[in-house]
mmCIF file of C-alpha atoms in Angstrom:
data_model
loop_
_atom_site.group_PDB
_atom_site.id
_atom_site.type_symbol
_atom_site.label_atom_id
_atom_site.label_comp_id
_atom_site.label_asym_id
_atom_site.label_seq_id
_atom_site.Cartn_x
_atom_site.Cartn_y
_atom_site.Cartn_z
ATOM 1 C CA UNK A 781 -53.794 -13.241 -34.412
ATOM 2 C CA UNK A 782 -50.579 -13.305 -32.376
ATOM 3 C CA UNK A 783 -50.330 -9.458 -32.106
ATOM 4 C CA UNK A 784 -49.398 -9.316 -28.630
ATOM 5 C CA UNK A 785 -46.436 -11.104 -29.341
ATOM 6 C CA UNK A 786 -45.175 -7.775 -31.349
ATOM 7 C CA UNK A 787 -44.669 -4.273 -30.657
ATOM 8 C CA UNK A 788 -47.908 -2.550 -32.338
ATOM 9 C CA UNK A 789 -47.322 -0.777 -35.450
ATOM 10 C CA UNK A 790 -47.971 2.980 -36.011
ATOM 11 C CA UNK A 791 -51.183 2.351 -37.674
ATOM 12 C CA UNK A 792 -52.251 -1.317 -39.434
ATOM 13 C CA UNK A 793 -49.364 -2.915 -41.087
ATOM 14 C CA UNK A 794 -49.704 -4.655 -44.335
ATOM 15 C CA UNK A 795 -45.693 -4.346 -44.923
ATOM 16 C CA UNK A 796 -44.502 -7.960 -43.827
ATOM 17 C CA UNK A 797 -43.117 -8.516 -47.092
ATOM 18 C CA UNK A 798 -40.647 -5.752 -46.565
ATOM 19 C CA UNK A 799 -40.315 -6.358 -42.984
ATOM 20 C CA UNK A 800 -41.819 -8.240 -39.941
ATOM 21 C CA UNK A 801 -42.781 -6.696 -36.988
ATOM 22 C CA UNK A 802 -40.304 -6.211 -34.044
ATOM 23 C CA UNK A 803 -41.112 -9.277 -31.607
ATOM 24 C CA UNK A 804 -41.788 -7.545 -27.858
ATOM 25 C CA UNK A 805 -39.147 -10.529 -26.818
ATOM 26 C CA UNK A 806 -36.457 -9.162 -29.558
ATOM 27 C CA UNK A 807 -34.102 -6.763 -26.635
ATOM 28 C CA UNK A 808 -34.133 -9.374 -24.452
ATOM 29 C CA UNK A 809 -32.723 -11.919 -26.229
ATOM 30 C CA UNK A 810 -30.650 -9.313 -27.815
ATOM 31 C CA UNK A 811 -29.212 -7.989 -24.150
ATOM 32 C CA UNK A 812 -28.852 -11.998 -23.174
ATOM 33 C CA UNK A 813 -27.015 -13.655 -26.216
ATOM 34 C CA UNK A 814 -24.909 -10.646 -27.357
ATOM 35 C CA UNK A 815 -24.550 -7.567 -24.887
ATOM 36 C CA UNK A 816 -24.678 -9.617 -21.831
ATOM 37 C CA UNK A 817 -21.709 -12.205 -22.466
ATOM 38 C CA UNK A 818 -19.287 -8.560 -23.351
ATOM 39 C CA UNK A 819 -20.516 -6.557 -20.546
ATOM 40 C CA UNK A 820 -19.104 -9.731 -18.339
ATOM 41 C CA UNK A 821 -15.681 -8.255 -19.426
ATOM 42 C CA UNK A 822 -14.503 -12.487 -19.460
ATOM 43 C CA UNK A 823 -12.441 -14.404 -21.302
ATOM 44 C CA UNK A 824 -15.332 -15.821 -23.094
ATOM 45 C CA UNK A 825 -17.824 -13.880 -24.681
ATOM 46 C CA UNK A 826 -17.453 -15.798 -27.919
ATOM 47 C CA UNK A 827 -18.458 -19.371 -25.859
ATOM 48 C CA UNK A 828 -21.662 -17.355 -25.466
ATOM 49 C CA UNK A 829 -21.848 -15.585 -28.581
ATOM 50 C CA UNK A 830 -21.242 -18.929 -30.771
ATOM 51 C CA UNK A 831 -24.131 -20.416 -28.855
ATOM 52 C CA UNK A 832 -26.475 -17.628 -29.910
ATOM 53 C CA UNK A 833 -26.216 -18.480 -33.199
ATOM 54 C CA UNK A 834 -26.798 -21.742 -32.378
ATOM 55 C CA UNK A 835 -30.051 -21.136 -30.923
ATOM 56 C CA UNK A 836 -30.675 -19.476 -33.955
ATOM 57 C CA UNK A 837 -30.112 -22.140 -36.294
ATOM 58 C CA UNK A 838 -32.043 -24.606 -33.703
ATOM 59 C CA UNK A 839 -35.268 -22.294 -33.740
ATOM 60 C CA UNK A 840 -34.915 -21.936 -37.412
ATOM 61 C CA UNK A 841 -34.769 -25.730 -38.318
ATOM 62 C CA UNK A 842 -38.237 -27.183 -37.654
ATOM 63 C CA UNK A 843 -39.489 -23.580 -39.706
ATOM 64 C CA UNK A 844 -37.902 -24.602 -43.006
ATOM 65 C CA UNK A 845 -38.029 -28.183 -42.069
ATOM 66 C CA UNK A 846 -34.302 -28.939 -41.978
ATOM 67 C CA UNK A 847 -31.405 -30.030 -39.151
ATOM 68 C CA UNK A 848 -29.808 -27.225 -37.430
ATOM 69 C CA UNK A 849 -26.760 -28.327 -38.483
ATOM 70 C CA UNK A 850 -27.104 -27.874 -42.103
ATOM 71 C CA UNK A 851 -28.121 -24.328 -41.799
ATOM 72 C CA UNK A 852 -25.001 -21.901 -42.024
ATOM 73 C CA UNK A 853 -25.299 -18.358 -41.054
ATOM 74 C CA UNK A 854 -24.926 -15.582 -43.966
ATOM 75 C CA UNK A 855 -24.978 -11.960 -44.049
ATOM 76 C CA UNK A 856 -27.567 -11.497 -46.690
ATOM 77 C CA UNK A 857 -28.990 -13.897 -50.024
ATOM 78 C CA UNK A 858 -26.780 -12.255 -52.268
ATOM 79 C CA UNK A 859 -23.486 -13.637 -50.437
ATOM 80 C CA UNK A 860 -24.513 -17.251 -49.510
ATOM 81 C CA UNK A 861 -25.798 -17.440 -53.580
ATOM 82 C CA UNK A 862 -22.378 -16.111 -54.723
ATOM 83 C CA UNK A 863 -20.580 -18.698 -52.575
ATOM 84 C CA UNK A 864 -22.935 -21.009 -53.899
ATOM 85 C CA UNK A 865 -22.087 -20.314 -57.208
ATOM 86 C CA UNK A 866 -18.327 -20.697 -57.017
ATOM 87 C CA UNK A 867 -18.657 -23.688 -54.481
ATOM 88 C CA UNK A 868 -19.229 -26.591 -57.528
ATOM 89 C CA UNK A 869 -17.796 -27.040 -60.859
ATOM 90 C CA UNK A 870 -19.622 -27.248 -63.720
ATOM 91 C CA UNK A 871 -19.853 -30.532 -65.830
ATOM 92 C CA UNK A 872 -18.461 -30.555 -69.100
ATOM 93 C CA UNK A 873 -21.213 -29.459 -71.376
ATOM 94 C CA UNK A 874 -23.401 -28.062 -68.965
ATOM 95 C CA UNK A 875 -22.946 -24.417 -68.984
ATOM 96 C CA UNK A 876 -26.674 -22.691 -68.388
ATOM 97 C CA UNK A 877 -27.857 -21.158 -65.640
ATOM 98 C CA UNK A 878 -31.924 -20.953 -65.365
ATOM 99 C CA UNK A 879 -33.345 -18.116 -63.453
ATOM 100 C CA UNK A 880 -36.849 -16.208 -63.689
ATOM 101 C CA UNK A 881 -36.626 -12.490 -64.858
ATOM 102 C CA UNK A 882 -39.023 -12.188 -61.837
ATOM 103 C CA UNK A 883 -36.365 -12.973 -59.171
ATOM 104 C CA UNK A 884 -35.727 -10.426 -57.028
ATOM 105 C CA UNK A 885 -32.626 -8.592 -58.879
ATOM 106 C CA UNK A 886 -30.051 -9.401 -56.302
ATOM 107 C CA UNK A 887 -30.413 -13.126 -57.929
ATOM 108 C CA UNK A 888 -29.550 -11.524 -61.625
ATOM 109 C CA UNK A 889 -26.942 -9.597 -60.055
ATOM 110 C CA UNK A 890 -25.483 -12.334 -58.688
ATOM 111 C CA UNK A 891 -25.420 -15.187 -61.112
ATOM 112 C CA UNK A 892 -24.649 -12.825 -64.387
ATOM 113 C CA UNK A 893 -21.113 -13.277 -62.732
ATOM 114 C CA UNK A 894 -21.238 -16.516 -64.282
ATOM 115 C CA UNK A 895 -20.688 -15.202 -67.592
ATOM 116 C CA UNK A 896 -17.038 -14.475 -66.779
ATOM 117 C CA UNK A 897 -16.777 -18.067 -66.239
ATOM 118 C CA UNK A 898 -18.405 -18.285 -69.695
ATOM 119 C CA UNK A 899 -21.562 -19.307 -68.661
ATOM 120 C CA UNK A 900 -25.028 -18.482 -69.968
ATOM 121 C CA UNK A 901 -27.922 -17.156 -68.481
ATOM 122 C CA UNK A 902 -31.340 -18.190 -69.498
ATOM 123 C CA UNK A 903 -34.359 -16.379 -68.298
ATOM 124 C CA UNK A 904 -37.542 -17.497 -68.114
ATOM 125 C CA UNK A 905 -40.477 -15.022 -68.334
ATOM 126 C CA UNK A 906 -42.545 -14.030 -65.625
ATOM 127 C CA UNK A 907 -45.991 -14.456 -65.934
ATOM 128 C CA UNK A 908 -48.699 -16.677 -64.319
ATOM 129 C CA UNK A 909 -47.183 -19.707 -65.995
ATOM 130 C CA UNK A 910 -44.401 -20.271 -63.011
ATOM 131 C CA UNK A 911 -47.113 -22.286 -61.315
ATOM 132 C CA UNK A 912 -46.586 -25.237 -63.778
ATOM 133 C CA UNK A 913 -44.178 -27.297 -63.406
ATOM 134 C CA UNK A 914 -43.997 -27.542 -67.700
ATOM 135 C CA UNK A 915 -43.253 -23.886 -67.826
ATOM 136 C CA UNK A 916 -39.890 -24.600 -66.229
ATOM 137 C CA UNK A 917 -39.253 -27.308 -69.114
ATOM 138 C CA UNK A 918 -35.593 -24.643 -69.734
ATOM 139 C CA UNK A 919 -34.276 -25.837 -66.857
ATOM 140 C CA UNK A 920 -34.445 -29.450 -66.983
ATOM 141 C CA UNK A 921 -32.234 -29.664 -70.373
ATOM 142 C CA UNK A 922 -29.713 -31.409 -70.287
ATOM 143 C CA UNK A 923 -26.955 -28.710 -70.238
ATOM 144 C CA UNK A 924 -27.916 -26.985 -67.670
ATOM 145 C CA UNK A 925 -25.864 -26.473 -64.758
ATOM 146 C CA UNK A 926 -27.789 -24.430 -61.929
ATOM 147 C CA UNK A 927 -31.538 -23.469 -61.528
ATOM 148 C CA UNK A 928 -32.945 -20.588 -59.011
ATOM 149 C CA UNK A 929 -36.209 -21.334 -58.294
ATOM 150 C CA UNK A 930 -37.785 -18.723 -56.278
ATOM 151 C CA UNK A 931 -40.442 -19.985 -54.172
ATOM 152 C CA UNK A 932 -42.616 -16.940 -53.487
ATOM 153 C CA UNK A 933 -42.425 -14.002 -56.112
ATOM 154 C CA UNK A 934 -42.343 -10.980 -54.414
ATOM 155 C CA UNK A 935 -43.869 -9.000 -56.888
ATOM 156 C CA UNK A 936 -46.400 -11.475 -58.396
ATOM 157 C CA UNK A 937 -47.471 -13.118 -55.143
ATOM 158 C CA UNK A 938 -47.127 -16.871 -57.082
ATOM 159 C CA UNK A 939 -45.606 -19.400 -55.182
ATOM 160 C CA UNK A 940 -43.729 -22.099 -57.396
ATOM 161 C CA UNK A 941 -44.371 -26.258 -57.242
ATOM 162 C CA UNK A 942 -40.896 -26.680 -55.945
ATOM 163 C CA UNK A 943 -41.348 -30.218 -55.301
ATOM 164 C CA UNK A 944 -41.919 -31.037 -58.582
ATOM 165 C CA UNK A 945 -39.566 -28.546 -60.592
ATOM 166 C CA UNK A 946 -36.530 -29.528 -58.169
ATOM 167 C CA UNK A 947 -37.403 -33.681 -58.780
ATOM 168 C CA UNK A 948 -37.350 -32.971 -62.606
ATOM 169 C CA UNK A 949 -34.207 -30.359 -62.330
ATOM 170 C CA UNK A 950 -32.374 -33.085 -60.428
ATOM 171 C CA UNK A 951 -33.406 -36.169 -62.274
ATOM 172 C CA UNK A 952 -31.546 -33.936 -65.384
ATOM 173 C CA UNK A 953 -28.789 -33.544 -63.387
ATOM 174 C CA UNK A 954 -28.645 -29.921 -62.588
ATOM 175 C CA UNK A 955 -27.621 -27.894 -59.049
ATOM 176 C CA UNK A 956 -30.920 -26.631 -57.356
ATOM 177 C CA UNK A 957 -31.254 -23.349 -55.134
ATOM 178 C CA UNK A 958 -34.422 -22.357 -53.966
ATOM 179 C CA UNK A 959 -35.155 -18.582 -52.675
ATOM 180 C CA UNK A 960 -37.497 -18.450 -49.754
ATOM 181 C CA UNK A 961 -37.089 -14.549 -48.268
ATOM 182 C CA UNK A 962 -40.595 -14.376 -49.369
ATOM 183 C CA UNK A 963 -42.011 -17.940 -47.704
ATOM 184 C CA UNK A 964 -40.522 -18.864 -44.852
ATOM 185 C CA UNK A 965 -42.284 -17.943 -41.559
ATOM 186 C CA UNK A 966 -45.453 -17.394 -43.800
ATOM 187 C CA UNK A 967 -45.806 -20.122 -46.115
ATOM 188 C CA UNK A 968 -44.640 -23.735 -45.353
ATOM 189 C CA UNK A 969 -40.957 -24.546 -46.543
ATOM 190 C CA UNK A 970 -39.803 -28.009 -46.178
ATOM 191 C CA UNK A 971 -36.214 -28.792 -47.003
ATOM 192 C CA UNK A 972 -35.411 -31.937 -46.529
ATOM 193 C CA UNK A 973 -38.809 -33.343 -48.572
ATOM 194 C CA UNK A 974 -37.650 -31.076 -51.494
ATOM 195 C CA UNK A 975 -34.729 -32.357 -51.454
ATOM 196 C CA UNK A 976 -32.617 -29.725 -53.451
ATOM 197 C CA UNK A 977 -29.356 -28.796 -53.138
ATOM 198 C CA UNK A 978 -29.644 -25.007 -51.469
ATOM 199 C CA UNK A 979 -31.736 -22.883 -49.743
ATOM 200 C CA UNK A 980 -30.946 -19.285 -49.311
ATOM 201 C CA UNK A 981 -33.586 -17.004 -47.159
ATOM 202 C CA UNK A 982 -33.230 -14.021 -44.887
ATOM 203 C CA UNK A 983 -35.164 -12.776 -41.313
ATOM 204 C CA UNK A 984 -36.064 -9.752 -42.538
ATOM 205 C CA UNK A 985 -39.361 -10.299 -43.662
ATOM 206 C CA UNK A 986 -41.902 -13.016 -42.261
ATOM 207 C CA UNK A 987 -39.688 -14.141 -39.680
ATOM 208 C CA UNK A 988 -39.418 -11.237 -38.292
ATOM 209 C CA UNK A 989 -35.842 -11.223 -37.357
ATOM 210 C CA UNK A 990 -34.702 -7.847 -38.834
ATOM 211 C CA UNK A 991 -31.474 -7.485 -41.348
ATOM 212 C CA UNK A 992 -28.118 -9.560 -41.019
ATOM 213 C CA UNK A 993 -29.600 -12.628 -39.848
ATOM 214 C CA UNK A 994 -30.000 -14.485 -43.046
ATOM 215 C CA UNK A 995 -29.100 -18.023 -44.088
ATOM 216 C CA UNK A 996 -28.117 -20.773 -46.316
ATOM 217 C CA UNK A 997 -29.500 -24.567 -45.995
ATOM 218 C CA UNK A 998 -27.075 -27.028 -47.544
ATOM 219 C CA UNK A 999 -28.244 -30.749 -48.331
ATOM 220 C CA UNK A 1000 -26.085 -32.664 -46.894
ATOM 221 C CA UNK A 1001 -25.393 -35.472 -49.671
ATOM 222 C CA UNK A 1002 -23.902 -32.483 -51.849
ATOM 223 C CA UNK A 1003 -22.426 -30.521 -48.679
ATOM 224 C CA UNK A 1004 -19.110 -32.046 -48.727
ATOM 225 C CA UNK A 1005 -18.765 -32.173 -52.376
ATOM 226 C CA UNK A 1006 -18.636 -28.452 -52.045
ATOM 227 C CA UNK A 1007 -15.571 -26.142 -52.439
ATOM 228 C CA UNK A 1008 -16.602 -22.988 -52.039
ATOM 229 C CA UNK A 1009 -13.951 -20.131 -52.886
ATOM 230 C CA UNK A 1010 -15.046 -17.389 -50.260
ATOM 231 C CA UNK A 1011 -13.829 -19.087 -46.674
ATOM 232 C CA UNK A 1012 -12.632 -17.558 -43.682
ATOM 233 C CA UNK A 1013 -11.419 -19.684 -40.432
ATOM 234 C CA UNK A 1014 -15.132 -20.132 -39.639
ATOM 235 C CA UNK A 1015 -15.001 -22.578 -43.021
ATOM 236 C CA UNK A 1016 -11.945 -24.384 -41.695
ATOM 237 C CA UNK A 1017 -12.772 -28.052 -40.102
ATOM 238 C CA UNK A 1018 -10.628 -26.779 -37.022
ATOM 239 C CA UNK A 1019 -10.874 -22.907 -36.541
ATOM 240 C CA UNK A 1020 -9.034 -22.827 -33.537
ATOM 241 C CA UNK A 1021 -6.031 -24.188 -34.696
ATOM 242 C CA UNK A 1022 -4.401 -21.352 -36.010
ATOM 243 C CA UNK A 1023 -2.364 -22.667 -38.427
ATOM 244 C CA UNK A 1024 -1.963 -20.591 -41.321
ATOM 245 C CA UNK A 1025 -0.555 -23.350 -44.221
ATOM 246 C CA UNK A 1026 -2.904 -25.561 -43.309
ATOM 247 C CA UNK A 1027 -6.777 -24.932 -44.065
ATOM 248 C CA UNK A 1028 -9.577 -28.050 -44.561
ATOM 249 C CA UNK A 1029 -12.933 -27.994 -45.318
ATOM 250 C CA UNK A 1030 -15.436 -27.766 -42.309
ATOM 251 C CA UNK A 1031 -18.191 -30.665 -42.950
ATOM 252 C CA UNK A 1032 -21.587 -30.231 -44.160
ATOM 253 C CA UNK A 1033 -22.623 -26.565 -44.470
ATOM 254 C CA UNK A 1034 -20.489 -24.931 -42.003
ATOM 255 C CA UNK A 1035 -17.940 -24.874 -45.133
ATOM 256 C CA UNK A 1036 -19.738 -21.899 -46.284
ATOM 257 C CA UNK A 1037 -19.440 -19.857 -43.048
ATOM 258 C CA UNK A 1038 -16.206 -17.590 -44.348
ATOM 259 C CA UNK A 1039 -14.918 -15.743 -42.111
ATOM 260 C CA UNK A 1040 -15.765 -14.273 -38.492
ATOM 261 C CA UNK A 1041 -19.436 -14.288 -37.871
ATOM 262 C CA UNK A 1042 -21.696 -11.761 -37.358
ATOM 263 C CA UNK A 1043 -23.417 -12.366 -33.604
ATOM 264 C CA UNK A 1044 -25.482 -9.539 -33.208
ATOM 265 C CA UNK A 1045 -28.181 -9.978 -36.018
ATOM 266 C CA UNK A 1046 -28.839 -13.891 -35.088
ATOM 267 C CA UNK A 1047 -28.880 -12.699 -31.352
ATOM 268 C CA UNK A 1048 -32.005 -10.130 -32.533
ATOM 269 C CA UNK A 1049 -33.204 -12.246 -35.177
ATOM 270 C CA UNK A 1050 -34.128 -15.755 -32.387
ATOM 271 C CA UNK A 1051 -36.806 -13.684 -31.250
ATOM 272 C CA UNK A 1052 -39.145 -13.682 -34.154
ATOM 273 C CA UNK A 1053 -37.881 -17.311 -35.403
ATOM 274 C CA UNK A 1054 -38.710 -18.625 -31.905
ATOM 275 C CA UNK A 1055 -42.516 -16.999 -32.135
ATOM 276 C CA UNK A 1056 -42.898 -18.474 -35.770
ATOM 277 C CA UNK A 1057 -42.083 -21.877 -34.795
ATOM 278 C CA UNK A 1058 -44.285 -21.764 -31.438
ATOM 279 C CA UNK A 1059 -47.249 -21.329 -33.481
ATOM 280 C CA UNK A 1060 -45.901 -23.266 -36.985
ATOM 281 C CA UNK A 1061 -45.584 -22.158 -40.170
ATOM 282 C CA UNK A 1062 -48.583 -24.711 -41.290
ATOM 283 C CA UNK A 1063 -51.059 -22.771 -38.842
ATOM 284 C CA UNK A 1064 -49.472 -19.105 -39.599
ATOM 285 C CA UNK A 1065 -50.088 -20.040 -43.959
ATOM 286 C CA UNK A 1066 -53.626 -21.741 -42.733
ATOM 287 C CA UNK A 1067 -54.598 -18.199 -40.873
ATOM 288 C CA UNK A 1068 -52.758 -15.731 -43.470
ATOM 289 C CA UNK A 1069 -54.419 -17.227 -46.659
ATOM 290 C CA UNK A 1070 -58.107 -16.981 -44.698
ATOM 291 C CA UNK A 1071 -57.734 -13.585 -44.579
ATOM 292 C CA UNK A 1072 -56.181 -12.797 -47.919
ATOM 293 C CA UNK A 1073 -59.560 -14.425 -49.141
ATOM 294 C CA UNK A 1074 -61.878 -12.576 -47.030
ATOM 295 C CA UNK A 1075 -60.401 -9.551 -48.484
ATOM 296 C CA UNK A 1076 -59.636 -10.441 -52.108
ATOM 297 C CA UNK A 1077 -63.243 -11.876 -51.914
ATOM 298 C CA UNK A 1078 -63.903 -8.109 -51.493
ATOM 299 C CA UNK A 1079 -61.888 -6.111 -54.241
ATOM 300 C CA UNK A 1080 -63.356 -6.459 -58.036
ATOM 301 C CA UNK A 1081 -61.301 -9.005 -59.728
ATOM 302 C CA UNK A 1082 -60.216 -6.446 -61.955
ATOM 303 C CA UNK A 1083 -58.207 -4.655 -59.819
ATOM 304 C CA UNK A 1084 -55.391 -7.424 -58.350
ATOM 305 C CA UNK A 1085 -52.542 -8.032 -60.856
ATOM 306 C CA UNK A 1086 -51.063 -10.319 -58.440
ATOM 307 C CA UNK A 1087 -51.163 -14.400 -58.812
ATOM 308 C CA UNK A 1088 -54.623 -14.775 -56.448
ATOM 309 C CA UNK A 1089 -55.711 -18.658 -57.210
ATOM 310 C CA UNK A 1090 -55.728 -20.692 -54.095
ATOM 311 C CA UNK A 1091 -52.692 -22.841 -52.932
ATOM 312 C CA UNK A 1092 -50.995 -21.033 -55.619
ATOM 313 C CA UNK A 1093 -49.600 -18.142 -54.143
ATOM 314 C CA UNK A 1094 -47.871 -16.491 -50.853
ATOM 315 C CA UNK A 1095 -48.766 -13.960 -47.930
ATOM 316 C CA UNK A 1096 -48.572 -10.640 -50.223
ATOM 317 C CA UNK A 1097 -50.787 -9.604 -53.347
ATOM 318 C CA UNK A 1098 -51.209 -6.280 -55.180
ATOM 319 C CA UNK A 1099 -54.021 -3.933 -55.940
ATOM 320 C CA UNK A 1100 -54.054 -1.543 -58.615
ATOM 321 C CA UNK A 1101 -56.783 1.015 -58.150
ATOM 322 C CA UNK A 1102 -58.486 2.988 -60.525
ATOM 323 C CA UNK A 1103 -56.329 6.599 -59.082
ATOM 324 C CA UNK A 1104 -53.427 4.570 -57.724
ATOM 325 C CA UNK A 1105 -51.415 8.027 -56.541
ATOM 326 C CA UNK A 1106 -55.154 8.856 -54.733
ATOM 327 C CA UNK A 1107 -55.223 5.625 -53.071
ATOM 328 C CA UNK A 1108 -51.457 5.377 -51.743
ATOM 329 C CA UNK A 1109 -52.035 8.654 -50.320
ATOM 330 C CA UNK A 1110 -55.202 7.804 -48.846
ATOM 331 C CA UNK A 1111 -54.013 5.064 -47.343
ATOM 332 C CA UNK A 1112 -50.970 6.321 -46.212
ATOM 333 C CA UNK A 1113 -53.299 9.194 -44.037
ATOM 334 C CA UNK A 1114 -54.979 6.124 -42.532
ATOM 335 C CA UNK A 1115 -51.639 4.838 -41.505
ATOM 336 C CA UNK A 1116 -52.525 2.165 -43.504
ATOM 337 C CA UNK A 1117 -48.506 0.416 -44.186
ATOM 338 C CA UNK A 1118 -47.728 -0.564 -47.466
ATOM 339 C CA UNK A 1119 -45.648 0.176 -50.934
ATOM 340 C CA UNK A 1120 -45.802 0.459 -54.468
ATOM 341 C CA UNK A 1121 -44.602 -2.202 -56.752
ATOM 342 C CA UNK A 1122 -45.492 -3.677 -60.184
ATOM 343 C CA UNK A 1123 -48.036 -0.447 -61.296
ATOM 344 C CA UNK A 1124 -50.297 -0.903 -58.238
ATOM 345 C CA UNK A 1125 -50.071 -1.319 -54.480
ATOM 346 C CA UNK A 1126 -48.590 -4.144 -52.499
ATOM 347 C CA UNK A 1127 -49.504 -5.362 -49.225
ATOM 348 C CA UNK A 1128 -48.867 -8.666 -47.784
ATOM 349 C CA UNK A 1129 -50.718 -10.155 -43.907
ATOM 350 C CA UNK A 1130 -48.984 -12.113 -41.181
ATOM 351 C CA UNK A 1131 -49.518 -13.910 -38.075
ATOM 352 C CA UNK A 1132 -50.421 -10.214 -35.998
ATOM 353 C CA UNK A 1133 -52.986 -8.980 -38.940
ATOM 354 C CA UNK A 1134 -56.587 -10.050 -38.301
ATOM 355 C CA UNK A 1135 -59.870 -9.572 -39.499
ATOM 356 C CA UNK A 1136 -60.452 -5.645 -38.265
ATOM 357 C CA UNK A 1137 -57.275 -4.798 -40.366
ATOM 358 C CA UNK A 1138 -58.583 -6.364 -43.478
ATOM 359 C CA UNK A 1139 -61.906 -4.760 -43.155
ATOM 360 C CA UNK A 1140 -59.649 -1.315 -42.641
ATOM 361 C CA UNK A 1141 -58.189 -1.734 -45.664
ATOM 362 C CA UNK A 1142 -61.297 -2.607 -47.977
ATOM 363 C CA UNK A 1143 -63.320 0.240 -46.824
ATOM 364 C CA UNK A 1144 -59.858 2.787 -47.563
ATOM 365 C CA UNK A 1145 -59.879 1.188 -50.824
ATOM 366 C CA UNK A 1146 -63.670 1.060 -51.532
ATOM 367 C CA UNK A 1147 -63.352 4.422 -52.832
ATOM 368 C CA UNK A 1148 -61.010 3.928 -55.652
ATOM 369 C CA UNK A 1149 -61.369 0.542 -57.176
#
């Protein structure tokens, strides 16, 4: 499905999760938006380079289901949560933060900074339970500042009602911040109908934009009520006026820009964000979760420790075999792309994997499960 679109991998590629294939159209718009406006040798490179970005955050809205403009640029999750978490004082009596010991660690890392503000950290436990709503009751107490929902565990392949857990979060008054590294471009994200408070999510993976090019979605009836602590003259409401005494708040979400941008990575990154939303995230989760049941519908139940019931879960899963250290290496003879996570074998499809790939990987596998 779509694999022309992509430079073909080595052998089949089951690594999406990690990251997305390089889209054939990724050096051009690389030479246009970034090397093209310096090699001019202008005045204005940054006219150009600004816009880049721009197209960026325009191909990227209608994929998460936001407005452009409430997307702001960030190097990587880890620094748009960390602005996040300094950007909103706490209520008085609400001093919990709710996360899932299944978050990918950079979210511990992260908010466990809180604790020098003399917060508390409450984990929930990972587990098949994440899928209820109920089993996120922690986070909707009533002192409770922040909640990270993840909506796509990358290591148990559930994906999270985060409708429902962000309407009862909010409606007990806490901050929400939803993960999506491991949904969006594979599994339909829609900001604006959630309606929480943040989104932070990355190119790397499904969106096949490669690393530096990730983001953070702001709502924009909390944006302005924001004060985040790490700015830079991209967070100023003027940046060109060059007046060091005097700094305001940019509106909306570009207050949590900081300081000069990185061009490059957004100038790669349109390429794969552009092919996503040309073919739609609805018809790319449609396609990927066919095929994760063709072959699922082929490996003894047994053998997948991932989160595998329908509408329930995202693009990856894992296998653990009955000689795991026999099967990665046959596999990895095959050319057969993949890792190791959670005591078995991960793999994950996208929009370029079809159904000659899936039957690759069964018959590798037949032999040890």
């Amino acid at each position: 499905m779509h694999a022309s679109l992509f430079h073909p991998p080595a052998g089949t590629y089951f690594l999406s999760h990690s990251v997305g294939l390089q889209p054939r159209s990724a050096a051009q718009t690389f030479a246009e938006d970034f090397m093209a406006p310096w090699a001019a040798g202008d005045d204005k490179p940054w006219d150009a380079w600004l816009t880049a970005i721009s197209r960026f955050q325009e191909a990227l809205a209608p994929v998460i289901g936001a407005r452009s403009a409430d997307i702001c640029p960030q190097t990587n999750i880890s620094g748009g949560l960390t602005k996040v978490l300094h950007a909103i004082e706490p209520r008085p009596g609400r001093r919990k933060i709710v996360l899932c010991d299944a978050d990918f660690p950079t979210v511990g890392f992260v908010l466990a900074q809180a604790e020098r503000m003399n917060m508390e950290i409450v984990w929930l436990q990972s587990g098949p339970q994440l899928a209820d709503p109920d089993a996120w009751s922690a986070a909707f107490a009533g002192d409770v500042h922040l909640v990270h929902i993840t909506h796509v565990f990358s290591n148990l392949g559930l994906k999270t009602p985060v409708a429902e857990i962000v309407r009862r979060a909010k409606a007990a008054g806490a901050i929400t911040v939803v993960d999506v590294a491991q949904s969006a471009g594979a599994v339909r994200v829609d900001a604006e109908a959630w309606d929480c408070d943040f989104i932070t999510g990355t190119s790397v993976k499904y969106l096949c934009g490669g690393p530096g090019a990730a983001f953070l979605w702001v709502n924009p009836a909390i944006a302005n009520k924001c004060r985040p602590t790490d700015v830079g003259w991209f967070s100023h409401a003027r940046p060109f006026e060059f007046d060091i005494r005097n700094f305001e708040y940019a509106e909306g979400a570009a207050r949590f820009w900081g300081g000069t941008p990185s061009v490059a990575p957004y100038a790669v990154a349109r390429a794969g964000v552009e092919a996503v939303a040309a073919i739609g995230a609805g018809e790319i989760e449609l396609a990927n979760q066919a095929l994760i049941d063709d072959i699922l519908g082929r490996i003894p139940e047994n053998a997948v420790t991932s989160h595998v019931a329908a509408g329930e879960r995202g693009s990856s899963f894992v296998i653990r075999p009955r000689r795991p250290v026999d099967a990665h290496h046959a596999l990895t003879e095959e050319k057969i792309a993949h890792d190791k996570r959670a005591g078995g074998l991960r793999f994950s499809v996208h929009l370029y994997n079809d159904k000659s790939d899936a039957d690759r990987l069964v018959k590798t596998l037949s032999a040890f499960i």
